[in-house]
Coordinates of C-alpha atoms in Angstrom, one line a residue:
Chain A
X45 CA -5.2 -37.7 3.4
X46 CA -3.4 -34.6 4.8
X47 CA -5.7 -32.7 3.5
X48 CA -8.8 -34.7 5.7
X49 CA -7.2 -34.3 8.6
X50 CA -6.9 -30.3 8.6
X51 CA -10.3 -30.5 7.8
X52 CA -11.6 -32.4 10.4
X53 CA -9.2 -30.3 12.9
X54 CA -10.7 -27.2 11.6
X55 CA -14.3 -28.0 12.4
X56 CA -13.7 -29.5 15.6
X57 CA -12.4 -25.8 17.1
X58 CA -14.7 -24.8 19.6
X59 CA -12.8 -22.6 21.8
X60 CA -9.7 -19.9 21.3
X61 CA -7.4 -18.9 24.4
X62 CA -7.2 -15.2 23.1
X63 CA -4.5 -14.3 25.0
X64 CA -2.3 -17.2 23.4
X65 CA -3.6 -15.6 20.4
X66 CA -2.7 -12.6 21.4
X67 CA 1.0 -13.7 22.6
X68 CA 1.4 -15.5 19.3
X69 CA 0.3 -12.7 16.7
X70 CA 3.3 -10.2 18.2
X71 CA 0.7 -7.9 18.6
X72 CA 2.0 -7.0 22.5
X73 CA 5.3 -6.2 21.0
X74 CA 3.7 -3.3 18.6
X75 CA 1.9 -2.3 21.7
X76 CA 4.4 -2.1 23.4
X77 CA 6.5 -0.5 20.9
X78 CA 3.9 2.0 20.7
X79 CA 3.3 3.3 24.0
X80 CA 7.3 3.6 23.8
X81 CA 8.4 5.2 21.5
X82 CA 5.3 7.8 20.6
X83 CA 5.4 10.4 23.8
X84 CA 1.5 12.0 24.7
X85 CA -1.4 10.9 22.3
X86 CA -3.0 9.2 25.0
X87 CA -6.6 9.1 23.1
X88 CA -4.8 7.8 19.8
X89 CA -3.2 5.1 22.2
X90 CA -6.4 4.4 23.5
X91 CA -7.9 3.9 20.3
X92 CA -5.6 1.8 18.5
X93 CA -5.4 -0.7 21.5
X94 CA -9.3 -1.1 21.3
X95 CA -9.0 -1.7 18.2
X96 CA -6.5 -4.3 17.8
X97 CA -8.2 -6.2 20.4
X98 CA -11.5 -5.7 18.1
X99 CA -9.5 -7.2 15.5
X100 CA -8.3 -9.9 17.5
X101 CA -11.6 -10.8 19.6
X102 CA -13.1 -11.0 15.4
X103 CA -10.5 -13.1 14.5
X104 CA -11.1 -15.6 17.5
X105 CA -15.1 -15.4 16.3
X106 CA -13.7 -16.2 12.7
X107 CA -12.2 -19.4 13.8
X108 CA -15.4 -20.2 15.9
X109 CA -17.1 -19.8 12.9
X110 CA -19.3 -16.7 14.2
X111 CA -18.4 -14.7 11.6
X112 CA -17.9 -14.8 7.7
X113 CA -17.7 -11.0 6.6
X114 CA -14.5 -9.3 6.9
X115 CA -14.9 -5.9 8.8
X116 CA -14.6 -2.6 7.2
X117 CA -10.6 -1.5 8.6
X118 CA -10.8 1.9 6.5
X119 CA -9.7 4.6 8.7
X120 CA -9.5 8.5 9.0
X121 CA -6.7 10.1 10.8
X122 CA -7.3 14.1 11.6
X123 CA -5.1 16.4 13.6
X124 CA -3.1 19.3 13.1
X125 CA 0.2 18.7 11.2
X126 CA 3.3 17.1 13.2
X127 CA 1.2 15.1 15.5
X128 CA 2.5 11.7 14.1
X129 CA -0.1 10.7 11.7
X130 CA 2.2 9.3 9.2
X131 CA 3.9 7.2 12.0
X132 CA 1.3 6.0 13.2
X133 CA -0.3 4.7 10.1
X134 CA 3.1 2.4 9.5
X135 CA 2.8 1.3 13.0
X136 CA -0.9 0.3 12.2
X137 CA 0.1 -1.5 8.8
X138 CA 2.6 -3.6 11.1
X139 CA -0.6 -4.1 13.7
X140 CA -2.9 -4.7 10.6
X141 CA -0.2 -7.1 9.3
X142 CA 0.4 -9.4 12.7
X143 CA -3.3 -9.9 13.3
X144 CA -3.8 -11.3 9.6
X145 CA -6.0 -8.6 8.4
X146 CA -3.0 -7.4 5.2
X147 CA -1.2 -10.0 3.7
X148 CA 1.9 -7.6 3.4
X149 CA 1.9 -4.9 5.8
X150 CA 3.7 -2.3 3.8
X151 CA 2.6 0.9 3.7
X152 CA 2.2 3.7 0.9
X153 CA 1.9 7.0 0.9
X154 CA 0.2 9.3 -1.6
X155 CA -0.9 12.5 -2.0
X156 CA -3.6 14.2 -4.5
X157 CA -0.5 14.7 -7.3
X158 CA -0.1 10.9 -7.2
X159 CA -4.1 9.7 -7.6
X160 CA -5.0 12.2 -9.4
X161 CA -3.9 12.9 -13.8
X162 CA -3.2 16.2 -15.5
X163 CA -5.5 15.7 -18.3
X164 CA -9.1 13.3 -19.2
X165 CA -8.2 10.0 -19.2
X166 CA -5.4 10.3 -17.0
X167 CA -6.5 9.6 -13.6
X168 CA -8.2 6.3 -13.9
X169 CA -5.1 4.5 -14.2
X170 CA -3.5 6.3 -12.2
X171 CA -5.3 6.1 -9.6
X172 CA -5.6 2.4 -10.2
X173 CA -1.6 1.7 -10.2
X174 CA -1.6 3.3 -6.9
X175 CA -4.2 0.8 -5.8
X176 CA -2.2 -1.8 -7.3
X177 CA 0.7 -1.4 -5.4
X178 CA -0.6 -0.5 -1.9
X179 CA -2.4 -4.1 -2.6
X180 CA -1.9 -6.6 0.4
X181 CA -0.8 -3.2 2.5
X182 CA -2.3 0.1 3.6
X183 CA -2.7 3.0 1.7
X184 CA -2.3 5.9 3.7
X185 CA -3.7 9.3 1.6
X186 CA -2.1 12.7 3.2
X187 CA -4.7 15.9 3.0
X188 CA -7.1 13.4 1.1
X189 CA -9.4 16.4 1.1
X190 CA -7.5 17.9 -1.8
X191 CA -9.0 15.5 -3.4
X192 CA -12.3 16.6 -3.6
X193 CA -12.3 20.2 -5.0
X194 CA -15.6 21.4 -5.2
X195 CA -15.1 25.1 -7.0
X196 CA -14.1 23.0 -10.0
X197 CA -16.6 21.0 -11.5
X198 CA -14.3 19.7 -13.8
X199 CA -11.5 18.8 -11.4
X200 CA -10.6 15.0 -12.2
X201 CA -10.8 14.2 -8.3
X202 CA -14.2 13.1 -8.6
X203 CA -12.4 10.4 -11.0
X204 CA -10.4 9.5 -8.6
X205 CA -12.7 9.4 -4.9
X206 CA -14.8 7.3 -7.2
X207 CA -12.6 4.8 -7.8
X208 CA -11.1 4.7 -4.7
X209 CA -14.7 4.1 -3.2
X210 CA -15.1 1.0 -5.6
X211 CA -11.8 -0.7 -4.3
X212 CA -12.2 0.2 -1.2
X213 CA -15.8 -1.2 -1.5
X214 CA -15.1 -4.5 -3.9
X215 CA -11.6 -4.9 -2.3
X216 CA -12.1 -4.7 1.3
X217 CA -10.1 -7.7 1.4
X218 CA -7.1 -6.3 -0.5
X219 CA -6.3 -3.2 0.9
X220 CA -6.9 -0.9 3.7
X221 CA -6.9 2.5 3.3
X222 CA -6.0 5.4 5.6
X223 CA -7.1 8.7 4.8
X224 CA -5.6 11.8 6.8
X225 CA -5.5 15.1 7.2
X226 CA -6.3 18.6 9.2
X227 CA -9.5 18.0 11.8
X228 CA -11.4 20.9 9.6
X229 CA -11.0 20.6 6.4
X230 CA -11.2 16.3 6.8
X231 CA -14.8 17.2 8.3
X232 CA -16.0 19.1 5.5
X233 CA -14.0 16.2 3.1
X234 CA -16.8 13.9 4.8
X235 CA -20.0 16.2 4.8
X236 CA -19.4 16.5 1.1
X237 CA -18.1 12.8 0.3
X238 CA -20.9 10.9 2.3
X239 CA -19.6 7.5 0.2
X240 CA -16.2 7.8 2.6
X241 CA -18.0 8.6 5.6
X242 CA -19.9 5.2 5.8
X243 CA -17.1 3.6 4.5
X244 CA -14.8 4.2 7.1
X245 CA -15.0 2.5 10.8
X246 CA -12.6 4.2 12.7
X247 CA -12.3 8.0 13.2
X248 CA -9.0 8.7 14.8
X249 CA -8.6 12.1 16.2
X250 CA -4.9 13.4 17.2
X251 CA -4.5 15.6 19.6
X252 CA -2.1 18.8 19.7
X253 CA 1.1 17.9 22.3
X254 CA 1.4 19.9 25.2
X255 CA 4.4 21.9 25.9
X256 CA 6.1 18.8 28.5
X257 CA 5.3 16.6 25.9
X258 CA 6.9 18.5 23.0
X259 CA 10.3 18.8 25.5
X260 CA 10.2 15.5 26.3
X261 CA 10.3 14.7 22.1
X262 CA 12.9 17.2 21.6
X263 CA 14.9 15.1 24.0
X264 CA 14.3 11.9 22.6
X265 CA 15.3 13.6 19.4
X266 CA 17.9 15.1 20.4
X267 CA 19.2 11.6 21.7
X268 CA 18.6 10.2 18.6
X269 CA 21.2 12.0 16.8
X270 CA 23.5 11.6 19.5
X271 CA 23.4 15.0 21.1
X272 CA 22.9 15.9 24.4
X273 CA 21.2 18.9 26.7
X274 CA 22.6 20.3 29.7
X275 CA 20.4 22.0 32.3
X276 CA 20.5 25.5 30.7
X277 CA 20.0 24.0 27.2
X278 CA 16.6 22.0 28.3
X279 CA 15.2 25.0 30.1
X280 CA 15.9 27.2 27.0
X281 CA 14.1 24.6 24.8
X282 CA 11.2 24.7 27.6
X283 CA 11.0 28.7 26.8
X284 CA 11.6 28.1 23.2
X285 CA 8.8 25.7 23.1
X286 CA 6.4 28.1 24.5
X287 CA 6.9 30.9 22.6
X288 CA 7.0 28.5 19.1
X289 CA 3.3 27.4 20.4
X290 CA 1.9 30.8 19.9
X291 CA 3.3 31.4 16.8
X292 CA 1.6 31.3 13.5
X293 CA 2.8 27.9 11.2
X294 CA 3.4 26.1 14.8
X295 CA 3.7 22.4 13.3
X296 CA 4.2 20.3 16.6
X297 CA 6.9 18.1 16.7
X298 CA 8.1 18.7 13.1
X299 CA 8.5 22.8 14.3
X300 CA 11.1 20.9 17.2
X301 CA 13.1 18.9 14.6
X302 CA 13.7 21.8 12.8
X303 CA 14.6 23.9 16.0
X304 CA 16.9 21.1 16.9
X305 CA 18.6 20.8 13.2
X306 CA 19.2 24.9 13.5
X307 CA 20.2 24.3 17.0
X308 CA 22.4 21.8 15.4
X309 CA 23.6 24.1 12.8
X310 CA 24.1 26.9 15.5
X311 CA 26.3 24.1 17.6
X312 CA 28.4 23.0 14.9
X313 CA 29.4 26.8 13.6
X314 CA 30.5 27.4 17.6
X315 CA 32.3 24.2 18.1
X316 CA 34.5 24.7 14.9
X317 CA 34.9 28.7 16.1
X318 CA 35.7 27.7 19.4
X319 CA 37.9 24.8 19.0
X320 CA 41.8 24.9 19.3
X321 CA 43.0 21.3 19.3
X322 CA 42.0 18.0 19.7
X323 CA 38.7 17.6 20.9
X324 CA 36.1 14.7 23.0
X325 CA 33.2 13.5 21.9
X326 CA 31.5 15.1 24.3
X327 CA 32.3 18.2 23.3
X328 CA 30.8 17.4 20.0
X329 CA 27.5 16.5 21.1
X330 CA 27.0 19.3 23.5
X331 CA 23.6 21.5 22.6
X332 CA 24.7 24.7 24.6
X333 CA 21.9 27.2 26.0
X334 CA 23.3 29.3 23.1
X335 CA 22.4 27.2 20.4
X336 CA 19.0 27.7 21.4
X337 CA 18.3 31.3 22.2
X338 CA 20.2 32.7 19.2
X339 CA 16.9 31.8 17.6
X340 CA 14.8 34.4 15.9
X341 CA 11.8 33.4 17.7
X342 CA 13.6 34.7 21.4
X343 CA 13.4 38.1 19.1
X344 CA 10.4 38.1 18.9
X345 CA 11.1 36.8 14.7
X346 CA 9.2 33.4 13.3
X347 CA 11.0 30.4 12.4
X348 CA 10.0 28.6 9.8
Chain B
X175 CA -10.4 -29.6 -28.2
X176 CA -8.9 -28.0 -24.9
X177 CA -5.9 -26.1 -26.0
X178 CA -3.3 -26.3 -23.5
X179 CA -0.1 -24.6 -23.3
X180 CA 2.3 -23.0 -20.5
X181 CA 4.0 -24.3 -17.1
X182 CA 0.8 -25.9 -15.9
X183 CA -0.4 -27.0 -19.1
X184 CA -1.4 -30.7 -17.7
X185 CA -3.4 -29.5 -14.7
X186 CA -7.1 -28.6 -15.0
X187 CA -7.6 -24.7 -15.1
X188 CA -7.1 -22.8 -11.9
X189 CA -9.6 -20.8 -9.6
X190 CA -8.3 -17.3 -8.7
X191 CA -7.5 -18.6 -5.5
X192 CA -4.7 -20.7 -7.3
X193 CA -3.6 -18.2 -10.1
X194 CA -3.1 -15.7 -6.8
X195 CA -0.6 -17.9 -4.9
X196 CA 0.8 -18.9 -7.9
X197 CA 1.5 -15.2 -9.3
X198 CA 2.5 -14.5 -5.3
X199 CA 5.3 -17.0 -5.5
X200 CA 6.7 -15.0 -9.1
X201 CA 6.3 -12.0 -7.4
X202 CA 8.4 -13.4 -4.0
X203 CA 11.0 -14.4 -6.7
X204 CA 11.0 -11.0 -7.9
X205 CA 9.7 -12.0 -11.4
X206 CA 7.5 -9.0 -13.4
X207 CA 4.2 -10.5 -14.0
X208 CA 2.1 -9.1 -16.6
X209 CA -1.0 -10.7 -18.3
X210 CA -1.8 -11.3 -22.0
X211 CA -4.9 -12.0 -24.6
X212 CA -5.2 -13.4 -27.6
X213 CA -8.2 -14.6 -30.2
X214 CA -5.1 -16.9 -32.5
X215 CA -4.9 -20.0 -30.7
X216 CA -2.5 -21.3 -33.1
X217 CA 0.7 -23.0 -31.0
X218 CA 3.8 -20.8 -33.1
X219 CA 1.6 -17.6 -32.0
X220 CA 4.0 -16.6 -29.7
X221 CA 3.8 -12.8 -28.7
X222 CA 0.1 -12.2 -27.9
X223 CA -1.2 -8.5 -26.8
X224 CA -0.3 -7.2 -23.8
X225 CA -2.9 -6.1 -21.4
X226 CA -1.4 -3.1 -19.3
X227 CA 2.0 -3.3 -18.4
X228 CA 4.5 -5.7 -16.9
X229 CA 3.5 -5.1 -13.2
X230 CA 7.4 -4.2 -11.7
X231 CA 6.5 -3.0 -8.4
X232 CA 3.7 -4.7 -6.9
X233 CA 4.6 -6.9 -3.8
X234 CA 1.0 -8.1 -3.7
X235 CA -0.5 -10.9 -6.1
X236 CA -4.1 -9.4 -5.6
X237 CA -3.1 -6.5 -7.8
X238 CA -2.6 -9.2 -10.4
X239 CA -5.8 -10.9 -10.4
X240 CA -7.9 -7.7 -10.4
X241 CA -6.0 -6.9 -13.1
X242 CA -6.8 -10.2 -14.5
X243 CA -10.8 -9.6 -13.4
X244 CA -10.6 -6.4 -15.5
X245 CA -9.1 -8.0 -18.5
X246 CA -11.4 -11.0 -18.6
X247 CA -14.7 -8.1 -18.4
X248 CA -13.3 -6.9 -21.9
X249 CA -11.7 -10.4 -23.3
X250 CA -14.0 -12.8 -21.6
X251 CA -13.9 -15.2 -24.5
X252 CA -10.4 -15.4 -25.4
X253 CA -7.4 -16.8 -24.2
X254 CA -5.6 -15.5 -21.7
X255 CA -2.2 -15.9 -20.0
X256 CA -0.1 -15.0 -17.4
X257 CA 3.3 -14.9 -18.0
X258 CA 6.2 -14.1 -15.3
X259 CA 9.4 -12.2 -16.3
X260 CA 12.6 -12.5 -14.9
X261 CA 14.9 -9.2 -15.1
X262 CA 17.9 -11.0 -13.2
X263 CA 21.2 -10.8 -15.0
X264 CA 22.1 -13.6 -17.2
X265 CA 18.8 -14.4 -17.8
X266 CA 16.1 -11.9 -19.0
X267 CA 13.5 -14.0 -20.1
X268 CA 10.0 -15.5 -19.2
X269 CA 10.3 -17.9 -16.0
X270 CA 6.5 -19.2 -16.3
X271 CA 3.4 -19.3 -18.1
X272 CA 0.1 -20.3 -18.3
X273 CA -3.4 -20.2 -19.4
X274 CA -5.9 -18.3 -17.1
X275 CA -8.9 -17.9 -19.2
X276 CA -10.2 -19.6 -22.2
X277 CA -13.1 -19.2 -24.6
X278 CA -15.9 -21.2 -23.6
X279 CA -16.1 -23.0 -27.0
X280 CA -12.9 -24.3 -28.7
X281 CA -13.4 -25.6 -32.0
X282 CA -9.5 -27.1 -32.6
X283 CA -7.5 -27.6 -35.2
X284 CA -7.4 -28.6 -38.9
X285 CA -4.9 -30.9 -39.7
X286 CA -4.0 -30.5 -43.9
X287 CA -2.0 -32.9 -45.7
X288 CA -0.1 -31.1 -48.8
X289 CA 1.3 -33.9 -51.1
X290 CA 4.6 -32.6 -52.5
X291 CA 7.4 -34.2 -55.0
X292 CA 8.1 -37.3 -54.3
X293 CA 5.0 -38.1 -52.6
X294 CA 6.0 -36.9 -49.9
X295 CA 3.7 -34.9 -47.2
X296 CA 4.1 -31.3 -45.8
X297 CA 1.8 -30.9 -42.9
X298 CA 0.1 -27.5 -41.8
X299 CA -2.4 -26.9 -38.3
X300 CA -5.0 -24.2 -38.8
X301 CA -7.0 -23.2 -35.8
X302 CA -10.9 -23.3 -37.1
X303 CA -11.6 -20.3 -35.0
X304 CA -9.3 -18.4 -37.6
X305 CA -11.6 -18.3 -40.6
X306 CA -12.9 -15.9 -39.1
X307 CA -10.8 -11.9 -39.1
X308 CA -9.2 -11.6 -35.8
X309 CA -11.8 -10.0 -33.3
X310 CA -14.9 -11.1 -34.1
X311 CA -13.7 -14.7 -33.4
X312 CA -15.2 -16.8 -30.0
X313 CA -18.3 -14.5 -30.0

């Protein structure tokens, strides 16, 4: 009897109020959470948003009974390292997840050593294990164009992309999958692998951060581990920054973290020089202009 | 003769639609699932092959039944179960099981009667399917 009556209610749905839909699914919240706490990556932003309401807008057509097929979600992320690829993929299984599309929402992250065996026979299942567990999730794959390594004929990648194409193919239900990796190199990864290319919707490109943008992280870093800037320390940062860009290795915000944890290192060593008696808190957490500029890179060294 | 054994031994068999939900509620309990095949229908065979591993770390059922999909594209025609472990202290031993797959054609059982001293009767079951070697049974 119950039964009946979810029935009938189900067929008798002829319109959606999409932005109940949209309050209901939390989907504002991620949104939200999104424009907050990730500084720059406006075209990203952009992308994602039309996205999720693409997701939402087919939902809505799903309940209307306009559509049976589930859309391909596959994506590619490219963009120089540091630019937040890996955090935005978990923010997208936690979109992915409040609109319905995974049934779990966790994410896993793998590289070539982990898809990939050491000897025939080897890759298949693990490949497949992988699979198994990013099941009901995303499956986010970091430099997926290692993968593919085409001055080896024998290399047991091939194994691998092909499996990966089946699941992705057979299981679109199951799993979404996220593959990532420099702008370049993913480009060739495509030309070469023309299965992934038509498998996957959505291209996301990341963009580098410019040098306000990579202050305004180090600050939000820097608050996040309970330090603090003064004037002379932000403005040494700012020069810092700008030298760092030009350098070779320049990895975006992950070059600023490890600025800051040398900074850190730097601030520590002086405090515990410097100190005679008790002590604030405030002392403690002060980043000092000096911290900064006793960095190799102001001599015209490279940090790593 | 439909054999029937297992947790849900008194329902009709389930669509993959059931066994996921069902699996997804061991693996919400933190059970291991694992699947297993056999050609011996016979009730007191008890530890039947294993097909992969138990599945640990999976926190989706779906992994389960494709596993299950792969298992019944090799062992189509035999039996095959699901069984749920349960690691937690104090216990450490099968929570649920039942029948996912099952040959298309089950012949049953022979029931023999041995007279023994005293007129009195031993009984023994034999599954017909096992006259045959193991393998090259339900073909």
């Amino acid at each position: 009897m119950e039964n009946e009556g979810k029935e009938k209610e189900a067929k008798t749905v002829t319109e959606v109020n999409l932005k109940e839909d949209f309050q209901a699914s939390g989907v504002a919240d991620i949104l939200a959470e999104l424009d907050k706490s990730l500084i720059g990556l406006k075209p990203v932003k952009t992308r994602i948003k039309e996205t999720a309401s693409l997701l939402l807008v087919d939902k809505a057509r799903e309940k209307l009974g306009l559509v049976n097929e589930s859309p391909t979600l596959h994506m590619s992320f490219s963009g120089n390292p540091g630019t937040g690829k890996t955090t935005v993929a978990l923010k997208m299984a936690n979109l992915l997840f409040r609109l319905g599309y995974v049934r779990k929402g966790h994410l896993v992250t793998v590289t070539r050593d982990d898809l990939v065996g050491q000897y025939i026979g080897h890759t298949a299942p693990k490949t497949k294990e992988v699979l198994k567990k990013a099941m009901g999730g995303v499956l986010f794959i970091d430099e997926a164009y290692y993968l593919y390594r085409p001055e080896n004929e024998r290399d047991y990648g091939q194994e691998a992309i092909e499996i990966l194409l089946q699941v992705m193919e057979n299981n679109r239900d199951d799993l979404v999958v996220i593959l990532a990796g420099y702008k370049d190199k993913m480009d060739k990864f495509f030309e070469s692998n023309p299965g992934f290319r038509s498998r996957i919707a959505h291209h996301i490109e990341f963009p580098d951060y410019s040098h306000n943008e990579l202050l305004e992280i180090a600050e939000v870093m820097v608050a996040s581990m309970n330090y603090e800037f003064n004037e002379e320390s932000k403005k040494a940062m700012a020069e810092y920054i700008k030298i760092r860009k030009k350098q070779p290795h320049f990895a975006n915000a992950r070059s600023i973290r490890n600025a800051i944890d040398r900074a850190r290192l730097r601030q520590a060593n002086r405090v515990f020089n410097n100190s005679e008696g008790p002590v604030g808190a405030s002392f403690l957490s002060q980043i000092e202009d000096v911290d900064i500029r006793q960095s190799r890179v102001f001599s015209g060294g490279i940090d790593k | 003769m439909r054999v029937t054994q297992g947790t849900f031994s008194f329902l009709p068999d389930f669509t993959d639609q059931q066994i996921h939900e069902q699996v997804q509620y061991c693996i919400d309990n933190g059970w291991a699932v694992s699947i297993e095949y056999t050609d011996d229908p016979h009730p007191r065979n008890t530890y039947w092959e294993m097909w992969g591993h138990p599945m640990f770390d999976n926190p989706d059922a779906a992994a389960v039944v494709y596993e299950l999909n792969e298992c019944r594209k090799v062992y189509g025609s035999y039996y095959i179960r699901i069984i749920a472990f349960d690691s937690s202290p104090g216990w450490e031993s099968i929570r649920l099981s039942f029948i996912v797959n099952r040959p298309a054609d089950e012949p049953g059982f022979k029931l023999s009667r041995t007279e023994v001293k005293g007129r009195n009767i031993q009984y023994s079951i034999t599954p017909y399917s096992s006259d045959k070697p193991q393998g090259s049974r339900y073909k």
